[in-house]
JSON list of C-alpha atoms in Angstrom, two decimals:
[
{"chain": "H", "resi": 109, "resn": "UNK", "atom": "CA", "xyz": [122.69, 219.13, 144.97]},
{"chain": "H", "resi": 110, "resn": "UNK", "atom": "CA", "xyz": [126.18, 220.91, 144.57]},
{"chain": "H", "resi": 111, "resn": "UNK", "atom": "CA", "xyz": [129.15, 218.98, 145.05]},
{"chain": "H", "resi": 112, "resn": "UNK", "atom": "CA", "xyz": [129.80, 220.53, 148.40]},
{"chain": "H", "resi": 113, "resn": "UNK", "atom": "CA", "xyz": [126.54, 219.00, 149.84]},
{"chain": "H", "resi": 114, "resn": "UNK", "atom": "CA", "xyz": [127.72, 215.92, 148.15]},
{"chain": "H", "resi": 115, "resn": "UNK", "atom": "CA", "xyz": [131.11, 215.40, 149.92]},
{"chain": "H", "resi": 116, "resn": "UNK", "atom": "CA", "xyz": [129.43, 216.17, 153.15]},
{"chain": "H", "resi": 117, "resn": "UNK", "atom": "CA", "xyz": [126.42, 213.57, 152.29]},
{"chain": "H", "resi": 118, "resn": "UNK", "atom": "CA", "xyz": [130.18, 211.22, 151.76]},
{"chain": "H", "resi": 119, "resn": "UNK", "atom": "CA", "xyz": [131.96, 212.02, 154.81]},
{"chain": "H", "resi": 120, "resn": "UNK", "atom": "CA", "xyz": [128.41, 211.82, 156.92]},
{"chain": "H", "resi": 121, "resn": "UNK", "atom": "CA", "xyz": [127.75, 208.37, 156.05]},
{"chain": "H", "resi": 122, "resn": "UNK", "atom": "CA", "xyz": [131.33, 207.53, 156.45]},
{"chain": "H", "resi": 123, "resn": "UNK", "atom": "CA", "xyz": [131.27, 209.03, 159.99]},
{"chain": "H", "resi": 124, "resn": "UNK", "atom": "CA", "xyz": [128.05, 207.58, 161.17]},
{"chain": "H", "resi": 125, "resn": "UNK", "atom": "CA", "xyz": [127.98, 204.77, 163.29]},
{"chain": "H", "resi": 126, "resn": "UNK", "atom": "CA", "xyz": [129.58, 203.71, 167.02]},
{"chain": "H", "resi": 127, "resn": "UNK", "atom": "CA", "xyz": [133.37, 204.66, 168.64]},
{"chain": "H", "resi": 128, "resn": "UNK", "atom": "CA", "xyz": [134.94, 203.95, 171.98]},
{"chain": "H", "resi": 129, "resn": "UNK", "atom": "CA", "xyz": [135.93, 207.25, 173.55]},
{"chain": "H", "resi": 130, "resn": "UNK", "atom": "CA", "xyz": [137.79, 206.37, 176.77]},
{"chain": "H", "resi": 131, "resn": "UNK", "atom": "CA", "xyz": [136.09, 203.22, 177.28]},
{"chain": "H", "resi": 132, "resn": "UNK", "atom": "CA", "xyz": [132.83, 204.65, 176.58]},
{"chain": "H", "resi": 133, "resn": "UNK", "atom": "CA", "xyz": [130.67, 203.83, 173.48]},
{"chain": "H", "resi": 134, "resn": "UNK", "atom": "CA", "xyz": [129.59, 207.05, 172.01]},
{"chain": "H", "resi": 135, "resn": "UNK", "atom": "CA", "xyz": [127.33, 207.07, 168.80]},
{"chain": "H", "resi": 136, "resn": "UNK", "atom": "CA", "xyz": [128.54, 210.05, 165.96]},
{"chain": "H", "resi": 137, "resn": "UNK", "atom": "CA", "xyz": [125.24, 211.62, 164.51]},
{"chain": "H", "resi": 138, "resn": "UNK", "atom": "CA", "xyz": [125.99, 213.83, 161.92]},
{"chain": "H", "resi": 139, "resn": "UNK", "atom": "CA", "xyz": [129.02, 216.09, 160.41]},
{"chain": "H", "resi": 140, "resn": "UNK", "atom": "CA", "xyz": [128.35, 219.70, 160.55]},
{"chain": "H", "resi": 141, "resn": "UNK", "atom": "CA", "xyz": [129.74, 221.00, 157.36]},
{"chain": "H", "resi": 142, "resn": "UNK", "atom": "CA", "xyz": [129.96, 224.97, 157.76]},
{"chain": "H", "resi": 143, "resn": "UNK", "atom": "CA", "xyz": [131.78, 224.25, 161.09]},
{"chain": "H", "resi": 144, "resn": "UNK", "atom": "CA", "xyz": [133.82, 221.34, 159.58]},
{"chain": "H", "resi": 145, "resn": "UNK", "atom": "CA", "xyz": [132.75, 219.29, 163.20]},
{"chain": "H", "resi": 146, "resn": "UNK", "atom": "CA", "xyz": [131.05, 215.93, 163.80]},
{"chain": "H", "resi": 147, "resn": "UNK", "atom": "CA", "xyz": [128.07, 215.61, 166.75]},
{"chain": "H", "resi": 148, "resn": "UNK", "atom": "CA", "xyz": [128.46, 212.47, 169.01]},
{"chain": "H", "resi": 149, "resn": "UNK", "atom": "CA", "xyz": [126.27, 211.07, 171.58]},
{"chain": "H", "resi": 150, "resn": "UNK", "atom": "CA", "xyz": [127.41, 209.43, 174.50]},
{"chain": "H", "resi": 151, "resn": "UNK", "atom": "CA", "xyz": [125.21, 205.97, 174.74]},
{"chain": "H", "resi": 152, "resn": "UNK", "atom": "CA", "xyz": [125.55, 206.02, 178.57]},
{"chain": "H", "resi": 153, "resn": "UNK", "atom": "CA", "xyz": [123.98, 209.89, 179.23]},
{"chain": "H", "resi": 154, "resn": "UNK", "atom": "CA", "xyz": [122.52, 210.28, 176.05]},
{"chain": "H", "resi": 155, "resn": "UNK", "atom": "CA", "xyz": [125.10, 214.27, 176.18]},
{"chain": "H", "resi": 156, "resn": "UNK", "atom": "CA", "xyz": [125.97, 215.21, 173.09]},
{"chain": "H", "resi": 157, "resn": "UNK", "atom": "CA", "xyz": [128.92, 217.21, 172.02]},
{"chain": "H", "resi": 158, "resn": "UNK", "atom": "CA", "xyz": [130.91, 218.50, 169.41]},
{"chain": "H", "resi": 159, "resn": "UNK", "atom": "CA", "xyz": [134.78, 217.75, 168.11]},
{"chain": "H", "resi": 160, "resn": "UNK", "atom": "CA", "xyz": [136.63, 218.49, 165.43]},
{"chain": "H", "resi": 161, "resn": "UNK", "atom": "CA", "xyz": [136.27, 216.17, 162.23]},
{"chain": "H", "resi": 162, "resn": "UNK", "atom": "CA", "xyz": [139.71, 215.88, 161.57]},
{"chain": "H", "resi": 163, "resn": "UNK", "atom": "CA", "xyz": [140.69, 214.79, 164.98]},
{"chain": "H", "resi": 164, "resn": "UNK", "atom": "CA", "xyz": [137.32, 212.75, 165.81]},
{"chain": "H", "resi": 165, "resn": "UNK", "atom": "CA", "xyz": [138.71, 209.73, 164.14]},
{"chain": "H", "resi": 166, "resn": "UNK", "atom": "CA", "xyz": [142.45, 209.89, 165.51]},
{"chain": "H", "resi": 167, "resn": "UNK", "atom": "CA", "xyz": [141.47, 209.38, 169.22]},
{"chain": "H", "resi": 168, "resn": "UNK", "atom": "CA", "xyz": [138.32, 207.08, 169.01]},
{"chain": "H", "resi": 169, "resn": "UNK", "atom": "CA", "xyz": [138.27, 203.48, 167.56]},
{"chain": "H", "resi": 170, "resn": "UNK", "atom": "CA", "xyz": [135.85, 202.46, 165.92]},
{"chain": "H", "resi": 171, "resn": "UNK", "atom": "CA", "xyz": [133.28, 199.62, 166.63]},
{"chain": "H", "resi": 172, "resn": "UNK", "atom": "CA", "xyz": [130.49, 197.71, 165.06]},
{"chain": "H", "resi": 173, "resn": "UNK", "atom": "CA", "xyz": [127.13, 196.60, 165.99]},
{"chain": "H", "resi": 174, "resn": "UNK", "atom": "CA", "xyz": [125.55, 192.91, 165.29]},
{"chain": "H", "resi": 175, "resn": "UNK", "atom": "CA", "xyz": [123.58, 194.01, 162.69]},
{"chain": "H", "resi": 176, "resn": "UNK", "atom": "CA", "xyz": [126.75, 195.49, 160.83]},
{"chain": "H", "resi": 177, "resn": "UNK", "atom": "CA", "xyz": [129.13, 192.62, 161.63]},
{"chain": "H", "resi": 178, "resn": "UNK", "atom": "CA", "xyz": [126.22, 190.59, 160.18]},
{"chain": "H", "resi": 179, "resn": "UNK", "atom": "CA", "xyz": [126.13, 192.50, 156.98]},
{"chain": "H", "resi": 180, "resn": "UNK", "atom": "CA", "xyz": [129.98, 192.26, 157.08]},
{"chain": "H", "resi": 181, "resn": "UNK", "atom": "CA", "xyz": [130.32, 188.80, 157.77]},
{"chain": "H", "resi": 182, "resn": "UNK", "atom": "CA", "xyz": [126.86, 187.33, 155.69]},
{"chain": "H", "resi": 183, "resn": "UNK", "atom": "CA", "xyz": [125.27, 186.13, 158.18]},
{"chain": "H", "resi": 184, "resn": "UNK", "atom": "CA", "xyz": [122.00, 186.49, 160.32]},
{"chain": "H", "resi": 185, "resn": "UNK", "atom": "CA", "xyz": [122.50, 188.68, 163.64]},
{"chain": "H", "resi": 186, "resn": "UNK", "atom": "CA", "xyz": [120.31, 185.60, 165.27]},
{"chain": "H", "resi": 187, "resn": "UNK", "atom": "CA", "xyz": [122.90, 183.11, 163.73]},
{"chain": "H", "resi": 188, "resn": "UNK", "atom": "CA", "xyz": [125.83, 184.76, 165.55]},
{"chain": "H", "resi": 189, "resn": "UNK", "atom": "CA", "xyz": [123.95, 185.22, 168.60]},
{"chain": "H", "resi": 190, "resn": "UNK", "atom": "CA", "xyz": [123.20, 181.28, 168.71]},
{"chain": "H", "resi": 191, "resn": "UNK", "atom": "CA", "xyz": [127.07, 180.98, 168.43]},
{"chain": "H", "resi": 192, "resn": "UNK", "atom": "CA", "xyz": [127.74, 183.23, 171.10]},
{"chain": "H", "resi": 193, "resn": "UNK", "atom": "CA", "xyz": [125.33, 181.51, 173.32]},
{"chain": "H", "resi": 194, "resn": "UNK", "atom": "CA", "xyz": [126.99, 178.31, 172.13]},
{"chain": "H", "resi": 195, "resn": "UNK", "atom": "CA", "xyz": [130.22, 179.42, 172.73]},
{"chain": "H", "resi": 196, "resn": "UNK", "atom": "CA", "xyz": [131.96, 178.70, 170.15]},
{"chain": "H", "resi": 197, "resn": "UNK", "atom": "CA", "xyz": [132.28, 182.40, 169.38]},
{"chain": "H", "resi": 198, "resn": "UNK", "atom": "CA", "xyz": [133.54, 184.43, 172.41]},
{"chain": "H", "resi": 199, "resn": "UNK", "atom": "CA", "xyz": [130.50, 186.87, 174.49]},
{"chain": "H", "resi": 200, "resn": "UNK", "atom": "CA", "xyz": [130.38, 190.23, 172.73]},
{"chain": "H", "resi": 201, "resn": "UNK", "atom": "CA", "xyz": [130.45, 193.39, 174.99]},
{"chain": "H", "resi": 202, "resn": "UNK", "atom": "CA", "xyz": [127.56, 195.45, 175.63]},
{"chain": "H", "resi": 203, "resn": "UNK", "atom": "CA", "xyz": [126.47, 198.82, 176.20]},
{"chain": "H", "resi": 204, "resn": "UNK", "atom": "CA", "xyz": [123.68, 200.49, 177.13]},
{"chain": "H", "resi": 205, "resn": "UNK", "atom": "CA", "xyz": [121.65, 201.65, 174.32]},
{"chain": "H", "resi": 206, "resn": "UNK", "atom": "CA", "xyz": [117.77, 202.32, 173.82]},
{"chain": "H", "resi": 207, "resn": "UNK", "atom": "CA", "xyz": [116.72, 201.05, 176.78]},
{"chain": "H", "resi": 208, "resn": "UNK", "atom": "CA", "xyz": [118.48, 197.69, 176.01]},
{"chain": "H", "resi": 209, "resn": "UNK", "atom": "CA", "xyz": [122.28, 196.23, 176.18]},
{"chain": "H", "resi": 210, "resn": "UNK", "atom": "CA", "xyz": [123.44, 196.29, 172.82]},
{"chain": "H", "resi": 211, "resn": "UNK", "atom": "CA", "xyz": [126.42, 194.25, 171.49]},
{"chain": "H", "resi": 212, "resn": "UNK", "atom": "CA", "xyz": [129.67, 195.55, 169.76]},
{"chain": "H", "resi": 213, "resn": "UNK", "atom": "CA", "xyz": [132.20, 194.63, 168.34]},
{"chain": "H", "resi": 214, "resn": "UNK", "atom": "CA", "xyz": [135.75, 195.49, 167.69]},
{"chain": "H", "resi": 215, "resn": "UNK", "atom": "CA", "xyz": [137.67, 195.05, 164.12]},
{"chain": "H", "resi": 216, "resn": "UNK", "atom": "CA", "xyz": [139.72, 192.40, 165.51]},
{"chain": "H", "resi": 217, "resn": "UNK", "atom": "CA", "xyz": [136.40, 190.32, 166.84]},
{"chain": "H", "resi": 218, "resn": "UNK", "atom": "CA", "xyz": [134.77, 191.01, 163.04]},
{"chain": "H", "resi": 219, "resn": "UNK", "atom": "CA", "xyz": [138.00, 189.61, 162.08]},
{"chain": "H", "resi": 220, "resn": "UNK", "atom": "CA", "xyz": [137.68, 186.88, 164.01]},
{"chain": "H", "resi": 221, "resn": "UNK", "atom": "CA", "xyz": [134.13, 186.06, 163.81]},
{"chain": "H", "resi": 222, "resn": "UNK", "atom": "CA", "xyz": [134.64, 186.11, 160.07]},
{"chain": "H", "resi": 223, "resn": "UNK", "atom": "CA", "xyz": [137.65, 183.66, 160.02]},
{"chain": "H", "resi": 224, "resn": "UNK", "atom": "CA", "xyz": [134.89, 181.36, 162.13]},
{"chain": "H", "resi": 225, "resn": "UNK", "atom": "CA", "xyz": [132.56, 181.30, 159.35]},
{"chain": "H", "resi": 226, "resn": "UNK", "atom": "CA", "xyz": [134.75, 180.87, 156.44]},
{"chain": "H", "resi": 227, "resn": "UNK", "atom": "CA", "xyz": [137.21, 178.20, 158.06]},
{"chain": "H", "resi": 228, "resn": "UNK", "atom": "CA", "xyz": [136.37, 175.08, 156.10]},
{"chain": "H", "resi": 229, "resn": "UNK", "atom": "CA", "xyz": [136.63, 171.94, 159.01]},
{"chain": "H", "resi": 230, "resn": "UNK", "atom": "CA", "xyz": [137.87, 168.76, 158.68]},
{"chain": "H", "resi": 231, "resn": "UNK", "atom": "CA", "xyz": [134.18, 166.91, 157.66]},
{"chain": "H", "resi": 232, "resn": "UNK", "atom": "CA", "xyz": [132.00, 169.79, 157.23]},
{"chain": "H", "resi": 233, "resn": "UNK", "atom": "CA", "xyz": [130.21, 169.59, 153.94]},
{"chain": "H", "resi": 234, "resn": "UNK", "atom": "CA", "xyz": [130.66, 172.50, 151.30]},
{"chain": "H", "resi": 235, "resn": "UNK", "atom": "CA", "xyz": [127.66, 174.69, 150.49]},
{"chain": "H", "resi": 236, "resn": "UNK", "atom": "CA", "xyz": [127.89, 173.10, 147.00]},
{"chain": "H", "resi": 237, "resn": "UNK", "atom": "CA", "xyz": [126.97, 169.21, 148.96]},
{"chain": "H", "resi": 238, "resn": "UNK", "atom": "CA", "xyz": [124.46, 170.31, 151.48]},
{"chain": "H", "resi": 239, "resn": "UNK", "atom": "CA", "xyz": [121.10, 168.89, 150.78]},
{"chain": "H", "resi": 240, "resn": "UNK", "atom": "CA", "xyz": [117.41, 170.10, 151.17]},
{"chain": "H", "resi": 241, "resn": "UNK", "atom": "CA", "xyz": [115.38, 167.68, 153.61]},
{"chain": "H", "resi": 242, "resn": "UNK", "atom": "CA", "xyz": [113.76, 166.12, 150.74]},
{"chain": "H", "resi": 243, "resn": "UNK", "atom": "CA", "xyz": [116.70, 165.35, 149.43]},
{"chain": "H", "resi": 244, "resn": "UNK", "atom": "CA", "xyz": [118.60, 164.16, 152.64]},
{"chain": "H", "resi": 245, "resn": "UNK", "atom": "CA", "xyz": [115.26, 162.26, 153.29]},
{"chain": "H", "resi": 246, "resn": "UNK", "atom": "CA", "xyz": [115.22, 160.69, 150.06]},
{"chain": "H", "resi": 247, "resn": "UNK", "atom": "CA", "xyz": [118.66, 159.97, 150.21]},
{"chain": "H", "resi": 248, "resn": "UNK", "atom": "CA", "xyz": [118.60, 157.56, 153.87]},
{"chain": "H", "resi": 249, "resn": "UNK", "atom": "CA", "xyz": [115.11, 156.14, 152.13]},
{"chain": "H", "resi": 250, "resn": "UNK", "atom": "CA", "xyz": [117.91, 154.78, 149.41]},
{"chain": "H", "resi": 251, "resn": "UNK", "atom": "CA", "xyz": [120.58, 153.80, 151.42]},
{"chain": "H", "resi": 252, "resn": "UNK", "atom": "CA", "xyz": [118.05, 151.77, 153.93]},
{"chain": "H", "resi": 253, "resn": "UNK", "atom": "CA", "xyz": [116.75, 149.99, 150.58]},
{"chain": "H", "resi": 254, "resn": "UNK", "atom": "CA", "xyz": [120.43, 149.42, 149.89]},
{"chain": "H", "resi": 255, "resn": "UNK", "atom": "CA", "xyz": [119.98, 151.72, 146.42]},
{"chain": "H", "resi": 256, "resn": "UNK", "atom": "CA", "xyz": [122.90, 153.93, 146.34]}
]
C-alpha cells in the first residue's frame, strides 16, 4: 500500500459515520480519493450524493450512535437505554434507519451522558467497595450474627 492509499484509508475512517444535514441524518460512506469527494446517504430516502471533502465537514455536525457513545462513554448500549427509559438520562432522538428508529446523539448529549456516569454521588459506593453477591451475602450473614 503506498502512502497515498494510506491517507485516504485515514481520512475514510475519519469521515465515516452519521451528520445532520439540515435537520436530516445523513450517513457518509466513503471518500473518493481521485475526486477528492465524500459519498453520503440520506437515512430518510436512502439518495446518495456527492460533496466536496473539504466543505462536507464545515456545514454538517456531526452525531453519534448508541453503540459509539457506548464505546465513548464505557458503557453497555443496553445500560444507557435502561437510563433513558428511567429517565434519569434525557430520550435520545431517532431516525429512521434499517428498517428501525435508531438513536443519536449530539456531542453535547455524549458530554452529558458522560458527566452522568462519572459524577461520584453523595452515598454511592466506589468501584473499588462494591461487592460480589457472595460477598454482600456473606457480609449481612455477619452482621445478623453480630460478627463485624
Amino acid at each position: 500500500m503506498n502512502e497515498l492509499d494510506s491517507l485516504a484509508n485515514k481520512i475514510n475512517a475519519q469521515v465515516r459515520g452519521f451528520y445532520l444535514d439540515d435537520g436530516v441524518v445523513v450517513q457518509a460512506i466513503k471518500y473518493i480519493r481521485k475526486e477528492n469527494r465524500v459519498v453520503f446517504r440520506r437515512t430518510d430516502t436512502g439518495e446518495e450524493y456527492y460533496d466536496d471533502y473539504k466543505g462536507s465537514a464545515l456545514f454538517r455536525k456531526r452525531v453519534f450512535i448508541i453503540s459509539e457513545v457506548a464505546r465513548q462513554v464505557g458503557r453497555a448500549a443496553g445500560t444507557i437505554r435502561g437510563y433513558e427509559r428511567s429517565g434519569l438520562l434525557p430520550a435520545a432522538s431517532r431516525f429512521p434507519y434499517k428498517k428501525t428508529q435508531c438513536r443519536y446523539y449530539t456531542l453535547g448529549d455524549v458530554e452529558g451522558i458522560e458527566s452522568f456516569f462519572n459524577a461520584r454521588q453523595v452515598g454511592r459506593p466506589s468501584k473499588k467497595t462494591v461487592y460480589s453477591r457472595r460477598e454482600l451475602r456473606d457480609k449481612i450473614r455477619n452482621a445478623e450474627k453480630g460478627v463485624l
